[in-house]
Short mmCIF file of C-alpha atoms in Angstrom, two decimals:
data_model
loop_
_atom_site.label_atom_id
_atom_site.label_comp_id
_atom_site.label_asym_id
_atom_site.label_seq_id
_atom_site.Cartn_x
_atom_site.Cartn_y
_atom_site.Cartn_z
CA MET M 1 6.90 4.42 -19.12
CA SER M 2 3.66 3.05 -20.56
CA ALA M 3 3.38 0.15 -22.95
CA PRO M 4 2.69 1.04 -26.58
CA THR M 5 -0.99 0.96 -27.44
CA LEU M 6 -1.91 -1.75 -29.90
CA PRO M 7 -4.89 -1.69 -32.26
CA LEU M 8 -7.90 -3.37 -30.68
CA ASP M 9 -8.35 -5.97 -33.45
CA ALA M 10 -4.66 -6.96 -33.25
CA THR M 11 -5.00 -7.46 -29.48
CA ALA M 12 -8.19 -9.50 -29.92
CA THR M 13 -6.52 -11.73 -32.55
CA ALA M 14 -3.50 -12.28 -30.31
CA ILE M 15 -5.68 -13.19 -27.33
CA GLU M 16 -7.66 -15.68 -29.43
CA ALA M 17 -4.46 -17.27 -30.71
CA HIS M 18 -3.29 -17.90 -27.14
CA SER M 19 -6.60 -19.06 -25.70
CA GLY M 20 -5.15 -22.34 -24.34
CA PHE M 21 -2.62 -20.58 -22.17
CA ALA M 22 -2.86 -19.02 -18.73
CA ILE M 23 0.08 -16.71 -19.41
CA VAL M 24 1.70 -15.58 -22.66
CA PHE M 25 4.70 -13.28 -22.80
CA GLU M 26 5.60 -12.00 -26.28
CA ASP M 27 8.87 -10.15 -26.75
CA VAL M 28 8.51 -8.33 -23.43
CA ARG M 29 11.05 -5.65 -22.66
CA LEU M 30 11.52 -3.62 -19.51
CA ALA M 31 14.21 -1.25 -18.29
CA PHE M 32 14.62 0.58 -15.00
CA GLU M 33 16.32 3.82 -16.06
CA GLU M 34 19.58 2.68 -17.72
CA ASN M 35 19.31 -0.93 -16.58
CA GLU M 36 17.54 -3.15 -19.13
CA VAL M 37 16.17 -6.03 -17.04
CA LEU M 38 14.15 -7.91 -19.66
CA ARG M 39 15.32 -8.02 -23.27
CA GLY M 40 12.60 -9.63 -25.29
CA ILE M 41 11.16 -12.34 -23.05
CA SER M 42 8.76 -14.80 -24.72
CA PHE M 43 7.15 -17.88 -23.18
CA ARG M 44 3.77 -19.53 -22.71
CA LEU M 45 2.25 -21.25 -19.69
CA PRO M 46 -0.51 -23.75 -20.59
CA TYR M 47 -3.51 -24.06 -18.26
CA GLY M 48 -2.88 -26.50 -15.42
CA GLU M 49 0.90 -26.40 -15.73
CA THR M 50 3.50 -25.12 -13.26
CA LYS M 51 6.54 -23.41 -14.73
CA ALA M 52 9.64 -22.91 -12.60
CA LEU M 53 11.69 -19.78 -13.33
CA PHE M 54 15.43 -19.93 -12.74
CA GLY M 55 18.23 -17.46 -13.07
CA VAL M 56 20.85 -15.68 -11.04
CA ALA M 57 19.81 -12.84 -8.71
CA GLY M 58 18.74 -9.77 -10.67
CA SER M 59 17.92 -11.72 -13.84
CA GLY M 60 14.32 -10.47 -13.77
CA LYS M 61 12.42 -13.45 -12.35
CA SER M 62 10.38 -11.51 -9.76
CA THR M 63 9.87 -8.75 -12.34
CA ILE M 64 8.15 -11.30 -14.61
CA LEU M 65 5.70 -12.14 -11.83
CA LYS M 66 4.96 -8.47 -11.18
CA LEU M 67 4.43 -7.92 -14.92
CA ALA M 68 2.03 -10.86 -15.09
CA LEU M 69 0.07 -9.36 -12.24
CA GLY M 70 0.05 -5.91 -13.81
CA LEU M 71 1.98 -4.38 -10.89
CA LEU M 72 4.52 -3.21 -13.48
CA LYS M 73 3.98 -2.21 -17.11
CA PRO M 74 6.35 -3.39 -19.86
CA ASP M 75 8.16 -0.91 -22.09
CA ALA M 76 7.35 -3.11 -25.10
CA GLY M 77 5.75 -6.46 -25.91
CA ARG M 78 2.50 -8.17 -25.07
CA ILE M 79 1.46 -9.95 -21.86
CA ILE M 80 -1.72 -12.00 -21.98
CA VAL M 81 -2.93 -13.36 -18.65
CA LEU M 82 -6.13 -15.43 -18.43
CA GLY M 83 -7.16 -14.10 -21.82
CA ARG M 84 -6.61 -10.41 -21.00
CA ASP M 85 -3.85 -8.17 -22.31
CA VAL M 86 -2.62 -6.79 -18.98
CA ALA M 87 -0.22 -4.30 -20.57
CA GLN M 88 -3.19 -2.50 -22.10
CA MET M 89 -5.41 -2.54 -19.03
CA ARG M 90 -5.99 0.35 -16.63
CA GLU M 91 -5.36 -0.15 -12.91
CA GLU M 92 -9.13 -0.21 -12.15
CA GLU M 93 -9.64 -3.03 -14.68
CA LEU M 94 -6.69 -4.94 -13.29
CA PHE M 95 -8.24 -5.18 -9.81
CA ALA M 96 -10.97 -7.45 -11.19
CA LEU M 97 -8.47 -9.65 -13.04
CA ARG M 98 -6.26 -9.93 -9.94
CA GLY M 99 -9.22 -11.50 -8.18
CA LYS M 100 -8.53 -14.60 -10.29
CA ILE M 101 -4.82 -14.64 -9.48
CA GLY M 102 -3.08 -15.54 -6.24
CA MET M 103 0.40 -14.25 -5.44
CA VAL M 104 2.84 -15.37 -2.77
CA PHE M 105 5.45 -12.68 -2.21
CA GLN M 106 9.12 -13.29 -1.49
CA GLU M 107 8.89 -12.05 2.10
CA SER M 108 5.24 -13.14 2.49
CA ALA M 109 4.00 -9.50 2.61
CA LEU M 110 1.40 -10.30 5.24
CA PHE M 111 -0.42 -7.28 6.68
CA ASP M 112 1.39 -6.97 10.00
CA SER M 113 -1.45 -5.20 11.82
CA LEU M 114 -3.97 -7.94 10.96
CA THR M 115 -4.24 -11.39 12.52
CA VAL M 116 -3.59 -14.55 10.53
CA SER M 117 -7.31 -15.13 9.96
CA GLU M 118 -7.84 -11.51 8.88
CA ASN M 119 -4.91 -11.80 6.47
CA VAL M 120 -6.27 -14.99 4.95
CA ALA M 121 -9.82 -13.62 4.85
CA TYR M 122 -8.73 -10.30 3.36
CA ARG M 123 -9.86 -10.99 -0.20
CA LEU M 124 -13.21 -12.42 0.91
CA MET M 125 -13.85 -9.42 3.17
CA GLU M 126 -13.08 -7.07 0.29
CA GLU M 127 -15.51 -8.87 -2.01
CA HIS M 128 -18.42 -7.97 0.32
CA GLY M 129 -21.69 -9.88 0.32
CA ILE M 130 -20.07 -12.98 1.90
CA GLY M 131 -21.33 -13.84 5.37
CA TYR M 132 -18.99 -14.02 8.36
CA GLU M 133 -19.78 -17.69 8.89
CA GLU M 134 -18.80 -18.61 5.35
CA ILE M 135 -15.65 -16.49 5.58
CA ASP M 136 -14.69 -18.22 8.83
CA LEU M 137 -15.33 -21.62 7.27
CA ARG M 138 -13.20 -20.86 4.23
CA VAL M 139 -10.41 -19.32 6.29
CA ARG M 140 -10.21 -22.44 8.44
CA GLU M 141 -10.27 -24.62 5.33
CA ALA M 142 -7.41 -22.65 3.74
CA LEU M 143 -5.42 -22.74 6.97
CA ARG M 144 -6.06 -26.45 7.32
CA PHE M 145 -4.64 -26.90 3.80
CA VAL M 146 -1.37 -25.35 4.97
CA GLU M 147 -1.64 -27.10 8.35
CA LEU M 148 -1.83 -23.89 10.37
CA GLU M 149 -5.39 -23.92 11.67
CA HIS M 150 -4.16 -23.28 15.22
CA THR M 151 -2.70 -19.86 14.27
CA VAL M 152 -5.97 -18.07 13.42
CA ASP M 153 -5.73 -15.45 16.16
CA MET M 154 -2.00 -14.93 16.02
CA LEU M 155 -0.25 -11.91 14.48
CA PRO M 156 2.29 -12.40 11.66
CA SER M 157 5.07 -11.22 13.97
CA GLU M 158 4.38 -14.22 16.23
CA LEU M 159 5.00 -16.71 13.40
CA SER M 160 8.22 -18.20 12.09
CA GLY M 161 9.40 -17.46 8.53
CA GLY M 162 8.11 -20.78 7.23
CA MET M 163 4.73 -20.32 8.91
CA ARG M 164 4.41 -16.85 7.38
CA ARG M 165 5.01 -18.30 3.91
CA ARG M 166 2.35 -20.92 4.53
CA VAL M 167 -0.11 -18.26 5.68
CA ALA M 168 0.75 -16.31 2.50
CA ILE M 169 -0.06 -19.46 0.49
CA ALA M 170 -3.37 -19.82 2.35
CA ARG M 171 -4.17 -16.17 1.58
CA ALA M 172 -3.37 -16.72 -2.10
CA ILE M 173 -5.46 -19.88 -2.51
CA ILE M 174 -8.54 -19.00 -0.43
CA THR M 175 -10.55 -17.95 -3.49
CA GLN M 176 -9.22 -20.91 -5.53
CA PRO M 177 -7.64 -18.66 -8.17
CA GLU M 178 -7.09 -19.82 -11.74
CA LEU M 179 -3.45 -18.80 -11.60
CA LEU M 180 -0.86 -18.75 -8.82
CA LEU M 181 2.38 -16.79 -8.78
CA TYR M 182 4.99 -17.89 -6.24
CA ASP M 183 7.99 -15.64 -5.62
CA SER M 184 10.71 -17.71 -3.93
CA PRO M 185 8.32 -19.42 -1.50
CA THR M 186 11.16 -21.48 0.01
CA GLY M 187 13.84 -18.79 -0.01
CA GLY M 188 15.82 -18.60 3.23
CA LEU M 189 13.99 -21.53 4.84
CA ASP M 190 15.39 -24.74 6.32
CA PRO M 191 15.09 -27.93 4.19
CA VAL M 192 12.30 -29.43 6.31
CA THR M 193 10.08 -26.32 6.04
CA SER M 194 10.97 -25.99 2.35
CA ASN M 195 9.80 -29.55 1.73
CA THR M 196 6.53 -28.82 3.53
CA ILE M 197 5.94 -25.82 1.28
CA ILE M 198 6.86 -27.71 -1.89
CA GLU M 199 4.42 -30.43 -0.84
CA LEU M 200 1.70 -27.75 -0.58
CA LEU M 201 2.57 -26.43 -4.05
CA VAL M 202 2.40 -29.93 -5.57
CA LYS M 203 -0.88 -30.56 -3.73
CA GLN M 204 -2.33 -27.35 -5.16
CA ARG M 205 -1.12 -28.29 -8.66
CA ASP M 206 -2.38 -31.89 -8.61
CA VAL M 207 -5.58 -31.52 -6.59
CA TYR M 208 -6.89 -28.20 -7.92
CA LYS M 209 -5.04 -28.23 -11.31
CA THR M 210 -4.06 -24.59 -10.82
CA SER M 211 -1.66 -23.01 -13.33
CA ALA M 212 1.39 -21.52 -11.63
CA LEU M 213 4.60 -19.62 -12.16
CA LEU M 214 7.22 -20.44 -9.55
CA VAL M 215 10.33 -18.35 -9.02
CA THR M 216 12.96 -20.27 -7.10
CA HIS M 217 16.67 -20.42 -6.45
CA ARG M 218 16.45 -23.95 -5.10
CA LEU M 219 16.78 -26.35 -8.01
CA GLN M 220 15.98 -29.34 -5.83
CA ASP M 221 12.53 -27.86 -5.12
CA ALA M 222 11.67 -27.64 -8.79
CA PHE M 223 13.06 -31.12 -9.46
CA THR M 224 11.01 -32.49 -6.59
CA MET M 225 7.92 -30.91 -8.12
CA ALA M 226 8.79 -32.36 -11.53
CA THR M 227 9.37 -35.89 -10.26
CA HIS M 228 6.60 -36.22 -7.66
CA GLN M 229 2.84 -36.27 -7.61
CA PHE M 230 0.43 -35.75 -4.76
CA ASP M 231 -1.26 -38.99 -3.75
CA LYS M 232 -4.82 -38.22 -2.69
CA GLN M 233 -5.17 -41.55 -0.84
CA THR M 234 -2.08 -41.31 1.34
CA LYS M 235 -2.15 -37.46 1.28
CA GLN M 236 1.57 -37.46 0.68
CA LEU M 237 4.00 -36.87 -2.17
CA ARG M 238 4.76 -39.92 -4.26
CA ALA M 239 7.95 -40.22 -6.30
CA LEU M 240 7.29 -41.18 -9.92
CA PRO M 241 9.27 -43.75 -11.85
CA ARG M 242 11.69 -42.21 -14.38
CA GLY M 243 9.49 -42.93 -17.39
CA GLN M 244 6.52 -41.06 -15.96
CA TYR M 245 8.14 -37.66 -15.43
CA CYS M 246 6.42 -36.34 -18.53
CA ASP M 247 3.02 -37.00 -16.93
CA VAL M 248 3.68 -34.19 -14.47
CA PRO M 249 2.48 -30.77 -15.73
CA MET M 250 5.77 -29.07 -14.91
CA SER M 251 8.24 -27.14 -17.04
CA PHE M 252 11.35 -25.02 -16.56
CA LEU M 253 12.35 -21.60 -17.82
CA MET M 254 15.84 -20.23 -17.39
CA LEU M 255 16.81 -16.60 -17.72
CA ARG M 256 20.20 -15.09 -18.40
CA ASP M 257 20.99 -11.43 -19.04
CA GLY M 258 17.32 -10.62 -19.47
CA LYS M 259 16.71 -13.33 -22.07
CA VAL M 260 15.21 -16.82 -22.04
CA ILE M 261 17.96 -19.40 -22.57
CA PHE M 262 15.90 -22.50 -21.79
CA ASP M 263 12.20 -23.39 -21.89
CA GLY M 264 11.30 -27.07 -21.62
CA ASP M 265 10.51 -30.06 -19.41
CA VAL M 266 12.69 -31.90 -16.90
CA ARG M 267 14.04 -34.40 -19.46
CA GLN M 268 15.05 -31.66 -21.89
CA LEU M 269 16.71 -29.83 -19.03
CA ALA M 270 18.62 -32.92 -17.93
CA HIS M 271 19.87 -33.53 -21.49
CA THR M 272 20.72 -29.95 -22.40
CA LYS M 273 24.13 -29.35 -24.01
CA ASP M 274 24.28 -25.67 -23.00
CA GLU M 275 27.38 -25.30 -20.82
CA TYR M 276 25.94 -22.49 -18.71
CA ILE M 277 22.78 -24.44 -17.91
CA ARG M 278 24.73 -27.63 -17.17
CA GLU M 279 26.93 -25.72 -14.77
CA TYR M 280 23.87 -24.07 -13.17
CA ILE M 281 22.05 -27.35 -12.55
CA SER M 282 25.10 -29.39 -11.56
CA MET F 1 30.80 11.57 -5.30
CA GLU F 2 29.03 12.62 -8.48
CA PHE F 3 26.65 15.58 -8.21
CA PRO F 4 23.31 15.25 -10.03
CA SER F 5 22.77 17.70 -12.88
CA PRO F 6 20.35 20.62 -12.27
CA THR F 7 18.12 19.23 -15.03
CA ASP F 8 17.80 15.89 -13.26
CA VAL F 9 17.06 17.59 -9.94
CA ALA F 10 14.39 19.77 -11.60
CA LYS F 11 12.85 16.69 -13.25
CA VAL F 12 12.65 14.87 -9.92
CA LYS F 13 11.01 17.89 -8.24
CA VAL F 14 8.48 18.37 -11.05
CA GLN F 15 7.70 14.64 -10.99
CA ALA F 16 7.15 14.81 -7.20
CA VAL F 17 4.76 17.77 -7.55
CA GLN F 18 2.89 15.91 -10.30
CA ASP F 19 2.64 12.75 -8.19
CA TYR F 20 1.48 14.72 -5.16
CA THR F 21 -1.18 16.49 -7.23
CA LEU F 22 -2.41 13.16 -8.60
CA LEU F 23 -2.54 11.61 -5.13
CA SER F 24 -4.48 14.60 -3.81
CA ALA F 25 -6.93 14.52 -6.74
CA HIS F 26 -7.46 10.76 -6.36
CA SER F 27 -8.02 11.08 -2.63
CA ILE F 28 -10.98 13.38 -3.32
CA ALA F 29 -12.28 11.57 -6.42
CA ASN F 30 -12.33 8.24 -4.54
CA LEU F 31 -14.97 9.65 -2.18
CA PHE F 32 -17.42 9.37 -5.08
CA ARG F 33 -16.33 5.88 -6.20
CA LYS F 34 -17.25 2.55 -4.70
CA PRO F 35 -16.22 0.98 -2.40
CA LEU F 36 -16.07 3.66 0.29
CA TYR F 37 -14.24 2.32 3.32
CA VAL F 38 -16.44 3.81 6.06
CA ALA F 39 -15.02 1.55 8.79
CA ASP F 40 -11.49 2.69 7.91
CA ILE F 41 -12.59 6.34 7.98
CA ILE F 42 -14.04 5.85 11.47
CA LEU F 43 -10.92 4.03 12.64
CA GLN F 44 -8.68 6.81 11.34
CA ALA F 45 -10.96 9.47 12.83
CA ASP F 46 -10.53 7.75 16.18
CA LEU F 47 -6.74 7.53 15.82
CA ILE F 48 -6.33 11.09 14.53
CA GLY F 49 -9.10 12.90 16.39
CA VAL F 50 -9.51 11.16 19.71
CA GLY F 51 -5.80 10.35 19.86
CA SER F 52 -4.85 14.01 19.40
CA LEU F 53 -7.43 15.29 21.89
CA PRO F 54 -5.20 15.48 25.02
CA ILE F 55 -2.38 17.45 23.39
CA VAL F 56 -4.76 19.76 21.53
CA VAL F 57 -6.66 20.57 24.73
CA LEU F 58 -3.47 21.08 26.71
CA ILE F 59 -1.74 23.26 24.13
CA GLY F 60 -4.94 25.20 23.40
CA PHE F 61 -5.55 26.00 27.05
CA PHE F 62 -2.02 27.19 27.74
CA THR F 63 -1.84 29.16 24.48
CA GLY F 64 -4.95 31.10 25.48
CA ALA F 65 -3.51 31.54 28.97
CA VAL F 66 -0.13 32.82 27.85
CA LEU F 67 -1.79 35.08 25.30
CA ALA F 68 -3.74 36.68 28.14
CA VAL F 69 -0.60 37.04 30.29
CA GLN F 70 1.43 38.59 27.48
CA SER F 71 -1.24 40.99 26.27
CA ALA F 72 -2.34 42.08 29.76
CA ASN F 73 0.86 44.04 30.27
CA THR F 74 0.50 46.01 27.04
CA LEU F 75 -3.24 46.56 27.42
CA GLN F 76 -2.79 47.83 30.98
CA ARG F 77 -0.40 50.50 29.70
CA PHE F 78 -3.15 51.86 27.46
CA GLY F 79 -5.84 51.37 30.07
CA SER F 80 -7.64 48.82 27.94
CA ILE F 81 -7.35 45.71 30.08
CA ASN F 82 -11.07 45.08 29.53
CA LEU F 83 -10.32 44.25 25.90
CA ILE F 84 -8.38 41.14 26.85
CA GLY F 85 -11.31 38.86 25.97
CA GLU F 86 -11.47 40.35 22.48
CA LEU F 87 -7.76 39.97 21.93
CA VAL F 88 -7.67 36.34 23.05
CA ALA F 89 -10.81 35.45 21.06
CA LEU F 90 -9.66 37.01 17.81
CA SER F 91 -6.13 35.62 18.07
CA MET F 92 -7.30 32.13 18.92
CA VAL F 93 -10.18 31.85 16.45
CA ARG F 94 -8.56 33.52 13.46
CA GLU F 95 -4.98 32.40 13.77
CA LEU F 96 -3.53 30.50 16.69
CA GLY F 97 -6.26 27.87 17.04
CA PRO F 98 -6.12 26.62 13.43
CA VAL F 99 -2.35 26.98 12.96
CA LEU F 100 -1.24 25.49 16.28
CA THR F 101 -3.70 22.62 16.07
CA GLY F 102 -2.62 22.01 12.47
CA ILE F 103 1.07 21.90 13.38
CA LEU F 104 0.40 19.65 16.38
CA VAL F 105 -1.63 17.21 14.31
CA ALA F 106 0.99 17.38 11.55
CA GLY F 107 3.70 16.42 14.04
CA ARG F 108 1.65 13.59 15.41
CA ASN F 109 -0.23 12.25 12.40
CA ALA F 110 1.65 13.20 9.21
CA SER F 111 4.63 11.36 10.69
CA GLY F 112 2.42 8.42 11.68
CA MET F 113 0.94 8.16 8.20
CA ALA F 114 4.31 8.45 6.46
CA SER F 115 5.92 5.80 8.65
CA GLU F 116 2.97 3.40 8.52
CA LEU F 117 2.48 3.61 4.76
CA GLY F 118 6.24 3.74 4.16
CA SER F 119 6.71 0.51 6.13
CA MET F 120 3.94 -1.08 4.10
CA VAL F 121 5.65 -0.02 0.87
CA VAL F 122 9.09 -1.38 1.76
CA THR F 123 7.67 -4.69 3.03
CA GLU F 124 5.64 -5.13 -0.19
CA GLN F 125 2.34 -4.90 1.71
CA ILE F 126 1.09 -2.24 -0.71
CA ASP F 127 1.93 -4.51 -3.66
CA ALA F 128 0.21 -7.37 -1.83
CA MET F 129 -2.87 -5.18 -1.40
CA ARG F 130 -2.91 -4.41 -5.12
CA ALA F 131 -2.37 -8.09 -5.86
CA LEU F 132 -5.38 -8.93 -3.70
CA GLY F 133 -7.52 -6.62 -5.81
CA THR F 134 -7.69 -3.61 -3.47
CA ASP F 135 -6.84 -0.08 -4.52
CA PRO F 136 -4.44 1.26 -1.83
CA MET F 137 -5.49 4.80 -2.69
CA LYS F 138 -9.09 3.99 -1.78
CA LYS F 139 -8.29 1.79 1.19
CA LEU F 140 -5.44 3.75 2.77
CA VAL F 141 -5.24 7.32 1.45
CA THR F 142 -8.87 8.46 1.12
CA PRO F 143 -9.89 7.36 4.65
CA ARG F 144 -6.89 9.18 6.15
CA VAL F 145 -7.59 12.38 4.21
CA THR F 146 -11.32 12.34 5.00
CA ALA F 147 -10.75 11.60 8.69
CA THR F 148 -8.04 14.25 9.09
CA VAL F 149 -10.08 17.00 7.42
CA PHE F 150 -13.14 16.11 9.47
CA MET F 151 -11.38 15.73 12.80
CA LEU F 152 -9.06 18.72 12.48
CA PHE F 153 -12.12 20.90 11.99
CA PHE F 154 -13.55 19.82 15.35
CA LEU F 155 -10.18 19.76 17.08
CA THR F 156 -9.68 23.37 16.05
CA VAL F 157 -13.10 24.38 17.39
CA LEU F 158 -12.21 22.65 20.64
CA SER F 159 -8.77 24.27 20.74
CA ASP F 160 -10.38 27.71 20.26
CA MET F 161 -12.78 27.07 23.12
CA VAL F 162 -10.21 25.80 25.59
CA GLY F 163 -7.92 28.67 24.49
CA LEU F 164 -10.66 31.10 25.48
CA ALA F 165 -11.04 29.20 28.75
CA GLY F 166 -7.29 29.53 29.32
CA GLY F 167 -7.56 33.28 28.77
CA LEU F 168 -10.49 33.41 31.18
CA PHE F 169 -8.54 31.50 33.82
CA VAL F 170 -5.67 34.00 33.68
CA SER F 171 -8.00 37.01 33.53
CA LYS F 172 -9.95 35.90 36.56
CA THR F 173 -7.26 34.39 38.77
CA LEU F 174 -4.20 36.49 37.95
CA LEU F 175 -5.65 39.75 36.67
CA GLY F 176 -8.78 39.83 38.82
CA LEU F 177 -11.13 40.60 35.91
CA ASP F 178 -14.82 39.78 35.84
CA ALA F 179 -15.60 36.48 34.05
CA HIS F 180 -18.87 37.75 32.59
CA GLN F 181 -17.17 40.80 31.18
CA TYR F 182 -14.44 38.62 29.64
CA TRP F 183 -16.97 36.34 27.91
CA SER F 184 -19.25 39.09 26.63
CA ASN F 185 -16.23 41.03 25.35
CA ALA F 186 -14.91 37.94 23.62
CA SER F 187 -18.18 36.84 22.06
CA GLN F 188 -19.21 40.33 20.92
CA SER F 189 -15.87 40.90 19.21
CA LEU F 190 -16.19 37.82 16.99
CA ARG F 191 -17.86 38.49 13.66
CA PHE F 192 -19.00 36.03 11.01
CA GLU F 193 -15.82 36.70 8.97
CA ASP F 194 -13.57 35.77 11.91
CA VAL F 195 -15.37 32.51 12.59
CA PHE F 196 -15.54 31.68 8.87
CA MET F 197 -11.80 32.23 8.48
CA GLY F 198 -11.12 30.14 11.56
CA LEU F 199 -13.18 27.26 10.19
CA VAL F 200 -11.92 27.31 6.59
CA LYS F 201 -8.30 27.00 7.63
CA PRO F 202 -8.52 23.63 9.46
CA VAL F 203 -10.19 22.09 6.42
CA LEU F 204 -7.26 23.14 4.23
CA PHE F 205 -4.67 22.24 6.86
CA GLY F 206 -6.24 18.81 7.41
CA PHE F 207 -6.05 18.14 3.70
CA ILE F 208 -2.40 19.22 3.61
CA ILE F 209 -1.42 17.09 6.63
CA ALA F 210 -3.03 13.90 5.32
CA THR F 211 -2.00 14.22 1.68
CA VAL F 212 1.59 15.14 2.54
CA GLY F 213 1.85 12.29 5.08
CA CYS F 214 0.37 9.77 2.65
CA PHE F 215 2.47 11.06 -0.26
CA TYR F 216 5.76 10.63 1.58
CA GLY F 217 4.64 7.25 2.87
CA MET F 218 3.54 5.92 -0.49
CA THR F 219 6.75 7.11 -2.18
CA ALA F 220 9.15 5.87 0.54
CA ARG F 221 12.12 3.96 -0.87
CA GLY F 222 15.23 2.42 0.63
CA GLY F 223 14.21 0.25 3.58
CA THR F 224 13.97 1.45 7.15
CA GLN F 225 16.27 4.41 6.49
CA GLY F 226 13.95 5.50 3.69
CA VAL F 227 10.94 5.24 6.00
CA GLY F 228 12.70 7.40 8.59
CA ARG F 229 13.55 9.98 5.94
CA ALA F 230 9.97 9.99 4.65
CA THR F 231 8.65 10.52 8.19
CA THR F 232 10.88 13.53 8.82
CA GLN F 233 10.14 15.04 5.42
CA ALA F 234 6.41 14.61 5.94
CA VAL F 235 6.41 16.55 9.23
CA VAL F 236 8.67 19.31 7.94
CA THR F 237 6.81 19.74 4.65
CA ALA F 238 3.36 19.65 6.25
CA SER F 239 4.34 22.17 8.96
CA VAL F 240 5.95 24.56 6.47
CA LEU F 241 3.03 24.25 4.06
CA ILE F 242 0.56 25.01 6.86
CA VAL F 243 2.33 28.27 7.74
CA VAL F 244 2.77 29.31 4.10
CA VAL F 245 -0.79 28.43 3.10
CA ASP F 246 -2.03 30.21 6.23
CA PHE F 247 -0.49 33.46 5.03
CA PHE F 248 -2.03 33.24 1.55
CA VAL F 249 -5.43 32.06 2.77
CA THR F 250 -5.54 34.88 5.33
CA GLN F 251 -4.73 37.41 2.61
CA LEU F 252 -7.27 35.92 0.25
CA LEU F 253 -10.06 35.70 2.80
CA MET F 254 -9.40 39.22 4.05
CA ASN F 255 -9.87 40.49 0.50
CA VAL F 256 -12.88 38.30 -0.25
CA LEU F 257 -14.60 39.02 3.05
CA SER F 258 -13.76 42.75 2.77
CA TYR F 259 -12.04 43.11 6.13
CA ASN F 260 -11.64 46.67 7.33
#
């Protein structure tokens, strides 16, 4: 089902009104046959901020990421990503926009017939006009960022689950996109590997100031991100004192039955009176 | 278990035909849009063409040989054993070469395409490709269609030739016929219409094999079981379509080319 076409001037006005935001969802609805997954989702992601999406399985978190990327079209509502109304764009137009967005899929989705370096270099190779030397340099830089420089010639099947996620992160960040979408990057991983990945996400947020949407089931990951900053001197995460939590560009969005039931920062989340949310975060 | 209503079944079938038509149209249209993945076309041509070479040569040779063995008995009864070259040439070039090669390549490559693309769909690699700004239709489907059409054409020509060689082998070694007579009989019997028909068919069959394989791959759902189902359906549908289309194309070309 295609999204309803809006008048051009109305779309232009809406885009202008949300110019300070990387992502804007306005009353977005989506159903798969009889199953209504999203029932009027609205939220905004300011530039430079990371927003963690929570909710039970099947609440539509991954669907939101796919909508933001234009992989799915909403039945109703408006989705503005990096100043473009993705619901109104054709697939050919979306390919250009996706060049500014990096996505880390739930199961990594690495191309299994390509080596690690070919996977990471994929976007650069597709852009054409970039020399092999520069591609190699940037691939090694991206792999160094995720501490996997030694895996360049390996195939995805030779890597562990955590390593595959890190390669997927390297593939997503190689072009330094303006927006990153993470779909459960720590799902199914051991705590040590999860911490490594969260550290990479914080590093990306604090060093490159990239806007991001993060889908996760692990509350502790999002809380770590909300209470820590990346220290450029020590190159490690640094826990912030309680009073400085608001300095971190991090917010939380909780979904229930296809609707947003919470949208705020870590302090608001900690002091919420909603019984469902309290039970969820306890 | 609840049975689906006939209306729902009809809707699904119509939707599938519509999706297949769109995929086929895009696969051609993408040839005229940038970027054109030449390296992928060459890679697929190698996989499809060179990879299928041994079985095509083997089957072609023995088809020509068995054709000669089977027809020799009948021709001998009418005292026309000298016509064996003509019979093998016409059968191979007009019918058996294109159809057998098409079915062989369908079995080998339509299944390969369906399983490869199907696996990519269920592991989100196709979504990842779209997310990375690449059109999977351009990158995956168009190269496979182009390479299959191109390579099946040449595989069929090769199959026809080794089929004729198979017929020659039987004629000379088992039937004791003169090789020169066999060749001149075979080559003189072939007219432009026969060769034209034999060369049009592999183009159509190649298109069917690749589009059907890619269609079932790109629409695979339901994990590894879904990929297996898509693979089987691709081979069955492509093989059946080849035989059905062969009948209609033969009829059409016979009328157009004014066969006697």
